[in-house]
Coordinates of C-alpha atoms in Angstrom, one line a residue:
Chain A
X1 CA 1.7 15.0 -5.9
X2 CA 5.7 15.3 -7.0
X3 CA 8.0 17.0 -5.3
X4 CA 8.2 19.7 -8.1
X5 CA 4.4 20.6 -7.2
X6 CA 5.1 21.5 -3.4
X7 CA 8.5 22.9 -3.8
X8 CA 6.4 25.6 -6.4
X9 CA 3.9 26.1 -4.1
X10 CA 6.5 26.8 -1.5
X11 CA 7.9 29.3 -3.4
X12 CA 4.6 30.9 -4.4
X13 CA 4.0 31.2 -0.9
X14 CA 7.1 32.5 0.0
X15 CA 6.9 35.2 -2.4
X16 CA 3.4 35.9 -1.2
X17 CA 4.5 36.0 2.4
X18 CA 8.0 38.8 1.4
X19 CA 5.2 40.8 -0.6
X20 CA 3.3 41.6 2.7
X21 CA 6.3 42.0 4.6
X22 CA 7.8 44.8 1.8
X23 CA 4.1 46.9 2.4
X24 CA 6.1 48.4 5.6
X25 CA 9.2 49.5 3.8
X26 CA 10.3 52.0 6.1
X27 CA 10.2 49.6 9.5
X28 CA 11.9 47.3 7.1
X29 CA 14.5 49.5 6.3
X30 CA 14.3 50.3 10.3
X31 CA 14.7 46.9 11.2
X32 CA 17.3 46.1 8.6
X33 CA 19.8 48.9 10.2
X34 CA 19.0 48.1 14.1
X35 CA 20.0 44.0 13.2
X36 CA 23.0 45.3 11.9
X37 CA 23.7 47.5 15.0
X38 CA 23.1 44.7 17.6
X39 CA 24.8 42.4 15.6
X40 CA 28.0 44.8 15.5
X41 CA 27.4 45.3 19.5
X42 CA 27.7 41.6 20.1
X43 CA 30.9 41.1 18.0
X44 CA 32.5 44.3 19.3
X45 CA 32.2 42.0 22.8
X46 CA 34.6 39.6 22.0
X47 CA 36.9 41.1 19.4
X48 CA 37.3 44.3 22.3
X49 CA 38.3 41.2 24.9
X50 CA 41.0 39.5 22.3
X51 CA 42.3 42.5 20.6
X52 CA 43.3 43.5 24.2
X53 CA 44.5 40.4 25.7
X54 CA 45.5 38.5 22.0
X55 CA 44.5 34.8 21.8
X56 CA 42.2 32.9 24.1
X57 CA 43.1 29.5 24.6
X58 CA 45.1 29.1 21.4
X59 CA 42.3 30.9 19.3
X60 CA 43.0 34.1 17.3
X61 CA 40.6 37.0 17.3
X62 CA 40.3 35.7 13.2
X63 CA 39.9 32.3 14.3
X64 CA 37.2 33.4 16.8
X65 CA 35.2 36.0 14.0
X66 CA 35.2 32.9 11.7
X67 CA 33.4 30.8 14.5
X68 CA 31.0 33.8 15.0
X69 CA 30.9 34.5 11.7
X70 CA 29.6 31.0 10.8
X71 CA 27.0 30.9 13.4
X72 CA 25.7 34.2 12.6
X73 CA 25.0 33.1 9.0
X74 CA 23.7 29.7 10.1
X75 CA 21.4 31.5 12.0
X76 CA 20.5 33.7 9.7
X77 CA 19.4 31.1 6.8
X78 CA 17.3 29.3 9.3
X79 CA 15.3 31.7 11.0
X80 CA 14.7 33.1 7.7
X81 CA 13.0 30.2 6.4
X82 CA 11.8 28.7 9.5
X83 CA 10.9 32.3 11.5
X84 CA 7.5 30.8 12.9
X85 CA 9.1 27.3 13.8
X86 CA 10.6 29.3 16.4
X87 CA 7.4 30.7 16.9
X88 CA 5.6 28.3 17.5
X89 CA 4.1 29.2 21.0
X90 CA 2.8 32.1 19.5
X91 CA 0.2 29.6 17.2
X92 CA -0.3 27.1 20.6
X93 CA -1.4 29.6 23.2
X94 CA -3.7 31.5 20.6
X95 CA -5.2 28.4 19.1
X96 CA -4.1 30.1 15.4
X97 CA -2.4 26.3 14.5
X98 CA -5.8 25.0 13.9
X99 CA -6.0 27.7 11.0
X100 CA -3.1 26.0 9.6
X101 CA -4.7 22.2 10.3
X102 CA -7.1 23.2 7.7
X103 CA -5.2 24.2 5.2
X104 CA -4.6 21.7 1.9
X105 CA -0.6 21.8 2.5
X106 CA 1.6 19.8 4.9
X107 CA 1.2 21.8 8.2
X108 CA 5.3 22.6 8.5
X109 CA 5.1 23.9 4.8
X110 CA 2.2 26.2 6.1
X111 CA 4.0 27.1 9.3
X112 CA 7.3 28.0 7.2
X113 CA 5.6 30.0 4.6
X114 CA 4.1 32.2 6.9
X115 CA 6.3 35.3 8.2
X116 CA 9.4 34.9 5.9
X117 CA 12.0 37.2 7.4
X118 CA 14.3 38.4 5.3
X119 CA 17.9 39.5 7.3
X120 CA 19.6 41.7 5.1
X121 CA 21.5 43.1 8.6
X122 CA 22.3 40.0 9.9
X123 CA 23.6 38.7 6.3
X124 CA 25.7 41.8 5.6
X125 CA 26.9 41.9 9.2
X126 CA 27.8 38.1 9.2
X127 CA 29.2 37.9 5.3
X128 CA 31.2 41.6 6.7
X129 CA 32.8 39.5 9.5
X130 CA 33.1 35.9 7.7
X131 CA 35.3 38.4 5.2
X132 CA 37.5 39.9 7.4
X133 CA 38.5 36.9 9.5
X134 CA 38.9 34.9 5.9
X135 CA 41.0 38.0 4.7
X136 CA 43.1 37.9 8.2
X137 CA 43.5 34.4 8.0
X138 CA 44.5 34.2 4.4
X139 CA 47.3 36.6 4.0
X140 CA 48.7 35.3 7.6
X141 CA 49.1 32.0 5.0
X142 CA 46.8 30.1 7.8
X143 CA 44.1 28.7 5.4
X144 CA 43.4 28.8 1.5
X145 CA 41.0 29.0 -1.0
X146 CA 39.9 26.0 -0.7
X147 CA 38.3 27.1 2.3
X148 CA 35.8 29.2 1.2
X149 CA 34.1 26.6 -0.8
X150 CA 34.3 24.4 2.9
X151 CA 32.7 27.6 4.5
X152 CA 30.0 28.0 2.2
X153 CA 29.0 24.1 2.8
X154 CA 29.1 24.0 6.7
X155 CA 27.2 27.7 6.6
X156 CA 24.5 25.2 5.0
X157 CA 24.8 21.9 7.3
X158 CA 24.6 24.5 10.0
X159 CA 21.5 26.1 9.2
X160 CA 20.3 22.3 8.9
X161 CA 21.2 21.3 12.4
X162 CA 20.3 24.4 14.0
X163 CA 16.5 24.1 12.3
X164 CA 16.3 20.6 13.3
X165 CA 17.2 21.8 17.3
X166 CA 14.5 24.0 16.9
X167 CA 12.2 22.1 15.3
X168 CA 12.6 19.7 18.3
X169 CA 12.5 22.3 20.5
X170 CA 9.0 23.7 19.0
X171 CA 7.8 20.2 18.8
X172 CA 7.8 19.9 22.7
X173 CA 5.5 22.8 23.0
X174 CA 3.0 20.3 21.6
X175 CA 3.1 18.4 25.4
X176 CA 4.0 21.8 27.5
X177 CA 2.5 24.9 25.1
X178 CA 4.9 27.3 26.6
X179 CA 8.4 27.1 25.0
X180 CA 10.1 30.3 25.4
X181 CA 12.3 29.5 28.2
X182 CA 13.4 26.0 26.7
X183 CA 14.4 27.6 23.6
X184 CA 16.3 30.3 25.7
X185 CA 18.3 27.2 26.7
X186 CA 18.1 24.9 23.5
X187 CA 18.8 27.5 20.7
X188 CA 19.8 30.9 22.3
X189 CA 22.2 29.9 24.9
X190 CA 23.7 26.7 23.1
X191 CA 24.3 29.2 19.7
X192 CA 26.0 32.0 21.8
X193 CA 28.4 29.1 24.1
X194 CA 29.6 28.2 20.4
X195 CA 30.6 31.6 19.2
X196 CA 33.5 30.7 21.0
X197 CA 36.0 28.0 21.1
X198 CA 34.5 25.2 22.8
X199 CA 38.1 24.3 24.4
X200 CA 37.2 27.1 26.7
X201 CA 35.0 25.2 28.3
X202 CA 34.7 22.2 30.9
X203 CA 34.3 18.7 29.4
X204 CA 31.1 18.4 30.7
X205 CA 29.7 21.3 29.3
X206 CA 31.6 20.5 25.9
X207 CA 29.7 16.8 25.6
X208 CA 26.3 18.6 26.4
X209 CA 27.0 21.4 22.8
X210 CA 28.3 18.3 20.7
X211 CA 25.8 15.3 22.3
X212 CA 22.7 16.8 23.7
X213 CA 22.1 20.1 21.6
X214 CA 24.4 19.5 19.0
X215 CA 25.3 23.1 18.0
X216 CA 29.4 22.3 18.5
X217 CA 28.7 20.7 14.4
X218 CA 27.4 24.1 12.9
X219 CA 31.1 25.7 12.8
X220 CA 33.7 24.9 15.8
X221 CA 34.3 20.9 14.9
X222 CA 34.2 21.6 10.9
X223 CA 36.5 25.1 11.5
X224 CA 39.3 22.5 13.4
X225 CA 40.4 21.2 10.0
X226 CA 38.9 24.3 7.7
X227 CA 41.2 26.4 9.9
X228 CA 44.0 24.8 11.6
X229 CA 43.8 21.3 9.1
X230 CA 43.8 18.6 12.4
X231 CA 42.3 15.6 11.9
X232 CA 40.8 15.8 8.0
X233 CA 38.1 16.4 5.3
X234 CA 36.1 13.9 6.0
X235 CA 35.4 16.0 9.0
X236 CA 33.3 18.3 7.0
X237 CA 31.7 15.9 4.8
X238 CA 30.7 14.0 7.9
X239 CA 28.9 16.5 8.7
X240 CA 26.4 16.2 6.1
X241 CA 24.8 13.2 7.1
X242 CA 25.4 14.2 10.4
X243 CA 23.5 16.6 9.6
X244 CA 20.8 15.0 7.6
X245 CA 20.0 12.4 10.7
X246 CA 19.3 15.3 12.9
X247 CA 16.8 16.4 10.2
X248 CA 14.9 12.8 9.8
X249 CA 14.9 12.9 14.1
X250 CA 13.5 16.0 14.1
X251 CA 11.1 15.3 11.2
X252 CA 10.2 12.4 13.2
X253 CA 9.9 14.0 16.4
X254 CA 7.6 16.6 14.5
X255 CA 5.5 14.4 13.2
X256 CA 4.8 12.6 16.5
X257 CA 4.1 15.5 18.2
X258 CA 1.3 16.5 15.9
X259 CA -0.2 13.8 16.6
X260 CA -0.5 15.2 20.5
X261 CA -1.7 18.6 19.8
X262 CA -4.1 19.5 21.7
X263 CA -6.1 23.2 20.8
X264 CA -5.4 26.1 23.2
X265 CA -7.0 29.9 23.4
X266 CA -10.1 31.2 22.9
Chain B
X1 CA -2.0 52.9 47.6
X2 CA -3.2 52.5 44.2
X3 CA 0.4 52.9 43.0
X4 CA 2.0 49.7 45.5
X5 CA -1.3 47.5 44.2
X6 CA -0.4 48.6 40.6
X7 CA 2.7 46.9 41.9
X8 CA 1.8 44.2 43.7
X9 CA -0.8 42.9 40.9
X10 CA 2.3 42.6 38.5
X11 CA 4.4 40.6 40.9
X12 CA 0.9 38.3 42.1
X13 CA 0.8 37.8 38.2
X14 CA 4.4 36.5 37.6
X15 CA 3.9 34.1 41.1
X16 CA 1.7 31.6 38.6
X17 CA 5.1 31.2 36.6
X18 CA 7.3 30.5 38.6
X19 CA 8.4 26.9 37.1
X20 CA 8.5 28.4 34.2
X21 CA 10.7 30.9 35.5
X22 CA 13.3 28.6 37.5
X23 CA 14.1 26.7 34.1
X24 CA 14.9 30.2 32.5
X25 CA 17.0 30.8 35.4
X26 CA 19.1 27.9 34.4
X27 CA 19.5 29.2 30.8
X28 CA 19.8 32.9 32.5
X29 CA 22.8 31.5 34.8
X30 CA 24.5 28.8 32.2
X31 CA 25.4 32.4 30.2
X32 CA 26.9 33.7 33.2
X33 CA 29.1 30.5 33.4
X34 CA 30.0 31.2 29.8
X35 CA 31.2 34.2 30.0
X36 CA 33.0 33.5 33.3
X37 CA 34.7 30.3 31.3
X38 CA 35.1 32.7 29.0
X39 CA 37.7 35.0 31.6
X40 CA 38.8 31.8 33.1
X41 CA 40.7 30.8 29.8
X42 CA 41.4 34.1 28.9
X43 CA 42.7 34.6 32.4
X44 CA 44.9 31.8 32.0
X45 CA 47.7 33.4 31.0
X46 CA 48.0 36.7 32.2
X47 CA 47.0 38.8 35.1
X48 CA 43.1 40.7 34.3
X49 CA 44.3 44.1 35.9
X50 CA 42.7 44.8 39.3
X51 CA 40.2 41.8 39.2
X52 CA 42.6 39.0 38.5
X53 CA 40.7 35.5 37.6
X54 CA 38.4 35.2 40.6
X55 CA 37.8 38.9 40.7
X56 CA 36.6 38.7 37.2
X57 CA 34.2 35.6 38.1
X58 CA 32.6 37.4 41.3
X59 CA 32.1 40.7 38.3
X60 CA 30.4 38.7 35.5
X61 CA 28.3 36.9 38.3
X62 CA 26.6 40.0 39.6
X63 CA 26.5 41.9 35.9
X64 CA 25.0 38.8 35.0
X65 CA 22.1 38.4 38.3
X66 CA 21.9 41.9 37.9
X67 CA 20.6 41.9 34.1
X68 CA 17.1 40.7 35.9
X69 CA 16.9 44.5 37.8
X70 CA 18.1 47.0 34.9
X71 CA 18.5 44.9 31.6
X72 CA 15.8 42.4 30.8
X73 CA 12.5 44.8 32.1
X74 CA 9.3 44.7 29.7
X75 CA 9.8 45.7 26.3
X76 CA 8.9 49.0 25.6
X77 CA 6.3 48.6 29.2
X78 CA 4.0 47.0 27.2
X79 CA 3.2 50.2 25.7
X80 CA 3.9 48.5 22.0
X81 CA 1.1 45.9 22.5
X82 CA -1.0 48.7 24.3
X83 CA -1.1 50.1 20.8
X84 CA -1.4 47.2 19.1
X85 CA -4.8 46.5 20.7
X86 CA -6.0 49.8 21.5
X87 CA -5.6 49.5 25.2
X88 CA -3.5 52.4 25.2
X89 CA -6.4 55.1 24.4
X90 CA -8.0 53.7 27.8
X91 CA -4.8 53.8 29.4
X92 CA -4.5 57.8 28.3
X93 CA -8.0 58.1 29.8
X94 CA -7.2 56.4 33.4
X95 CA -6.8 59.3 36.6
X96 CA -3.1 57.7 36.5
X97 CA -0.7 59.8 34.8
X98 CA 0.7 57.2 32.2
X99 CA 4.8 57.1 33.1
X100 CA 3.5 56.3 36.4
X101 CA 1.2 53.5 35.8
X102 CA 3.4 52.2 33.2
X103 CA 6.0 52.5 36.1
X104 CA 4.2 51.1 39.3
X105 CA 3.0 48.1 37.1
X106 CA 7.3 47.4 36.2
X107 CA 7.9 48.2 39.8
X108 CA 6.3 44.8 40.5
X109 CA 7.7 43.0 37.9
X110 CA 11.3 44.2 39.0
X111 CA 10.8 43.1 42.2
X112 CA 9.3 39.5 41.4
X113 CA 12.5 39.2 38.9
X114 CA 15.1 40.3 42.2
X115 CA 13.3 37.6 44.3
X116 CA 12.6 34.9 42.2
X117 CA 15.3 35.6 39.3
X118 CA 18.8 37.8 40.7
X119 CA 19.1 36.0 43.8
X120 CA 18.7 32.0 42.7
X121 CA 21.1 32.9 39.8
X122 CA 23.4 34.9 42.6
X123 CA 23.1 32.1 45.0
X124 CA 24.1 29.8 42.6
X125 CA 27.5 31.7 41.4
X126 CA 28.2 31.4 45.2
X127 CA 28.3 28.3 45.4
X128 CA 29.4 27.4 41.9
X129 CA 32.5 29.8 42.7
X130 CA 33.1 30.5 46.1
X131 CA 32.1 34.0 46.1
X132 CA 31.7 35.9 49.2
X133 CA 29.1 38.7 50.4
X134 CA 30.7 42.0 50.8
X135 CA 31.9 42.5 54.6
X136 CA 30.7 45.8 55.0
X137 CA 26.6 46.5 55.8
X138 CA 27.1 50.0 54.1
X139 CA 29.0 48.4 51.0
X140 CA 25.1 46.3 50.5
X141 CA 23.1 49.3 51.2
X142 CA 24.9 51.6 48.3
X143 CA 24.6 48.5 45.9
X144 CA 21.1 48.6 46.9
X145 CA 20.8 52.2 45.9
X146 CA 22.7 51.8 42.7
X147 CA 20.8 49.1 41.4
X148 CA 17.4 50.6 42.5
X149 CA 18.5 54.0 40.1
X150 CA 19.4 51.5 37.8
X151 CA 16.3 49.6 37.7
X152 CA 14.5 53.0 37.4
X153 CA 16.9 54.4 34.6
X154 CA 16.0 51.1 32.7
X155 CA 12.4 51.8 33.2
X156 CA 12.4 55.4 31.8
X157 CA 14.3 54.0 28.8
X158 CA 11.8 51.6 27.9
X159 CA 9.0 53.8 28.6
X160 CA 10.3 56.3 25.9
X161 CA 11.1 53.3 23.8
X162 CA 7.3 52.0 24.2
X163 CA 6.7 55.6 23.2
X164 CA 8.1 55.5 20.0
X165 CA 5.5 52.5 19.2
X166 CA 2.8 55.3 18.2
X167 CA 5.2 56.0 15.3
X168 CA 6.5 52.7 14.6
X169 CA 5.5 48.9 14.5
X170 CA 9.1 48.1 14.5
X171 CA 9.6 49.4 18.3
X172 CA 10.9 46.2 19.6
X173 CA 13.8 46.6 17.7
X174 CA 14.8 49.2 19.6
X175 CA 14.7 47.6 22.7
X176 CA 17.0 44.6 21.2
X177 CA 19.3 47.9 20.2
X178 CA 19.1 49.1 23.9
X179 CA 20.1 45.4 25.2
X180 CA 22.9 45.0 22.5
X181 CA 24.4 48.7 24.0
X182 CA 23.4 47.2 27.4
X183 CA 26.2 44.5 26.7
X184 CA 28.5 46.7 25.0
X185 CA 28.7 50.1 27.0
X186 CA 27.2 49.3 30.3
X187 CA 30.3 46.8 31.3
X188 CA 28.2 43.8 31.2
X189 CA 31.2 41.5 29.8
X190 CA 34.0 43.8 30.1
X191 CA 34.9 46.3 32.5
X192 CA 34.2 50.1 30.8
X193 CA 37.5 50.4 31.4
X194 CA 38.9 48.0 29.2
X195 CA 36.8 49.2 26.0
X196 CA 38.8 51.5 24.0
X197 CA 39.1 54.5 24.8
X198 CA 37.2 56.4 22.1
X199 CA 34.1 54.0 23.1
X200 CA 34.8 54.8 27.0
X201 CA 34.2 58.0 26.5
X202 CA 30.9 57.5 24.6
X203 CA 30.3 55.4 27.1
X204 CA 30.5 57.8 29.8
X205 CA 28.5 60.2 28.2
X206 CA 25.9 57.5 28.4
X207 CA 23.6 56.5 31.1
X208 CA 24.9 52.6 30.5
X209 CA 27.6 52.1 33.1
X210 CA 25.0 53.6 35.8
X211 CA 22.8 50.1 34.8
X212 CA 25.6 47.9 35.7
X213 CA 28.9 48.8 35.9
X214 CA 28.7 51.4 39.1
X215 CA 26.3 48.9 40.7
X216 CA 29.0 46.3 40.0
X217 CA 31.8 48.4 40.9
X218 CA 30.4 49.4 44.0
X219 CA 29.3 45.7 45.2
X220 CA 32.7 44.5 44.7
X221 CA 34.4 47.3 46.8
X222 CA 36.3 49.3 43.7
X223 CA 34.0 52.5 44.0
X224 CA 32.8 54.4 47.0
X225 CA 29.1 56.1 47.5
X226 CA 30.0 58.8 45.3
X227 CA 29.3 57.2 42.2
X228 CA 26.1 57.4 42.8
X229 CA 25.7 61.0 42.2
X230 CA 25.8 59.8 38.8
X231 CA 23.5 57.1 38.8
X232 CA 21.1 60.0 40.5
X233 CA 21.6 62.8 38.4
X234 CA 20.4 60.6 35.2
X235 CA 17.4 59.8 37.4
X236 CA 16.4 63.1 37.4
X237 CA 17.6 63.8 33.9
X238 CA 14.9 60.4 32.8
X239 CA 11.9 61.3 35.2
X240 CA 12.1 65.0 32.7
X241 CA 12.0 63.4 29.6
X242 CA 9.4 61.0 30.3
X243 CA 7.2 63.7 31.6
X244 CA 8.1 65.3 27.9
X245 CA 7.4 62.5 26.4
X246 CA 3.9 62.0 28.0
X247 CA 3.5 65.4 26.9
X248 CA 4.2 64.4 23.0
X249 CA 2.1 60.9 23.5
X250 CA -0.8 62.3 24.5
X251 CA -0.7 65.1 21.1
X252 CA -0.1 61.6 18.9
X253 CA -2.1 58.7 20.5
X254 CA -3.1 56.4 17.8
X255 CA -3.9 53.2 17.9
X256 CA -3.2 49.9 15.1
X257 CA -6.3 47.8 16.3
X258 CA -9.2 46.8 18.8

């Protein structure tokens, strides 16, 4: 079967899967507005701390929405596509992945198909901020046009790496079931250390975002030369295989953990 | 007694996890040492008011090891997945009024998270930054107080929250809401006074510096007793409209499953 054939059936499924969603409009609507709301919270955070005491480290409050800005919408793409990858637990300690064994499609197909989550909050809030810190830093005469089409690119490497973290992350729960407090560290710790400059912190801490989980790739080491032009382009096209090597280990991983499952629940 | 084994069963339960529990601690405290990098760099430079640098560390360290008392309780008390399954019809039928089995039942999760969850992550800002305990007994004992209110504050919030699950699936959101104004307006990263002033006083009109600022505040020797008037007054404010709340519950009960 071609690659045509799944990438339809994807998107029949997909379609399917934001038609059962939309039954609830109102707690869609709900849920929509409260995104929005935390997401605003968490920004005010940082932009409060900066406006009052100005740059941290060298970073401008612009420099620092851009960072958050990317991450947000990073974020976003991925757990839209990939909500029950993060999931995953949820299947293990219920025994409901074996549902999904039996199904005639590639079990990660099945698994992303499921509870689509569209994040119109998120988006808006993110694409809102992205804006403003683009607007900020473009009439200071910091960065150009040419950036946007930059931003748009790493937005997309980002969401790569950050699925491939959690897809590895997931995958582990195939050996130790329960993967909420891993993920706590993997994916929500790691993405909120790198809504900020990483120069804030120690070197050892630094190696760990860029080596171990590498989140430091989805917008602080492309944002050096889309925002303040050191070292060079290649910096951002680097990223892309970069990025697509993270994909193939995860892939990898993925597909070797399967091949451990073991069926929980009752 | 029924209420104290309501309690104790919750805290028995959470003893099986507590591996599971000491890795999240890691996580829990590597966010702490974020933020407090966060101060560190932004200290750097200039003075941070009354804290200074260190001052700021030994404040984000107990926010942070407090979050485990009055931030991160069950969402909604369980009363979202009570609906869910149906539980909570059997729950409306028990001889327990329902705020205080919903209650005694947190009390013991509260309690495993201060043991097994605060005082690691505490422990381990000592160390990590030479922080010292307070050197009055009395300076402990209101601390104590205020984060007790606080714990108890957080519970009445999330029991109206698990409330609003009998006319909403999308209940959880509303407890991600409560943590994001947790972060914001309770002085979880920065000092209330800090935030502008239009969102101080919102703030203040809130019961969110009572959850961690005042506790905070009071640990680290800035406030006296009297803060807790506060903290006490919302108590009582929380314990009425939870009764009212019951009230409402018991007129809607309706359940998504079984």
């Amino acid at each position: 079967m071609s690659i045509k054939y799944w990438l339809d059936l994807y998107a029949v499924l997909i379609r399917s899967s934001i038609r059962s969603r939309m039954q609830y409009k109102l707690n869609f609507m709900l849920g929509t507005v409260l995104a929005a709301v935390i997401q605003i919270a968490e920004f005010l955070m940082i932009a409060i701390v900066l406006n009052k005491f100005g740059a941290v480290k060298g970073w401008s409050l612009y420099e620092v929405g851009y960072l958050f800005a990317v991450m947000t919408l990073s974020k976003t793409l991925y757990r839209t596509f990939a909500s029950d990858v993060h999931h995953l637990e949820n299947y293990l300690t219920t025994g409901e992945l074996d549902q999904l064994l039996t199904r005639p499609v590639p079990i990660l197909m099945a698994l992303m198909s499921q509870n689509i989550r569209l994040m119109p909050g998120e988006l808006l809030q993110g694409g809102a901020i992205l804006y403003w810190s683009m607007h900020g830093l473009m009439s200071s005469g910091q960065i150009h046009w040419i950036a946007l089409p930059y931003t748009v690119f790493v937005i997309f490497t980002g969401a790569i790496i950050l699925f491939s973290i959690g897809l590895a992350t997931a995958t582990v729960g195939f050996w130790i079931t329960r993967i909420n407090e891993l993920q706590t560290l993997t994916e929500d710790a790691a993405q909120t250390a790198v809504r900020y400059p990483l120069i804030l912190y120690p070197s050892w801490l630094r190696s760990i975002l860029l080596v171990v989980i590498p989140v430091g790739f989805v917008n602080y080491v492309p944002s050096l030369f889309i925002l303040r032009g050191e070292y060079g382009s290649w910096l951002v096209y680097g990223i892309a295989p970069l990025a697509g090597l993270f994909l193939y280990l995860g892939l990898k991983f993925w597909k070797f953990g399967l091949t451990r499952y073991q069926s929980t629940g009752s | 007694m029924l209420y104290f084994t309501l309690a104790s069963k919750a805290y028995a339960r959470n003893l099986h996890y507590r591996g599971a529990h000491m890795l999240h601690n890691i996580a829990s405290a590597l966010f702490g040492y974020l933020y407090a990098c966060i101060w560190i760099g932004i200290g750097q430079d200039r003075p941070l008011g009354e804290y200074g640098v260190h001052g700021m560390i030994g404040y984000i360290a107990f926010t942070q090891a407090s979050l485990w008392i009055s931030g991160f309780i069950t969402n909604g008390l369980g009363i979202p997945q009570a609906v869910r399954t149906g539980q909570i019809s059997l729950d409306l039928m028990r001889p327990v009024h329902l705020f205080v089995l919903c209650m005694c039942r947190e009390w013991g999760q509260i309690a495993y998270q201060f043991v097994y969850k605060s005082l690691p992550i505490y422990l381990l800002y000592m160390l990590l930054f030479s922080l010292t305990l307070p050197t009055h007994w009395t300076t402990l004992l209101y601390s104590l107080i205020a984060l007790a209110s606080a714990a108890y504050m957080s519970i009445c919030m999330n029991y109206i929250i698990g409330a609003t699950s009998l006319w909403t699936t999308e209940s959880s959101w509303l407890y991600w809401v409560n943590h994001a104004l947790i972060n914001l307006l309770a002085g979880f990263f920065i000092p209330v006074e800090w935030l502008p002033s239009w969102l101080q006083t919102i703030s203040w009109m809130s019961p969110y510096p009572y959850l961690l600022y005042v506790p905070t505040r009071i640990y680290l020797g800035y406030d006296q007793s009297a803060s807790l008037i506060g903290s006490l007054a919302w108590c009582i404010v929380f314990t009425l409209l939870c009764l009212l709340v019951t009230v409402i519950v018991r007129r809607k009960v309706e359940v998504q499953g079984g």
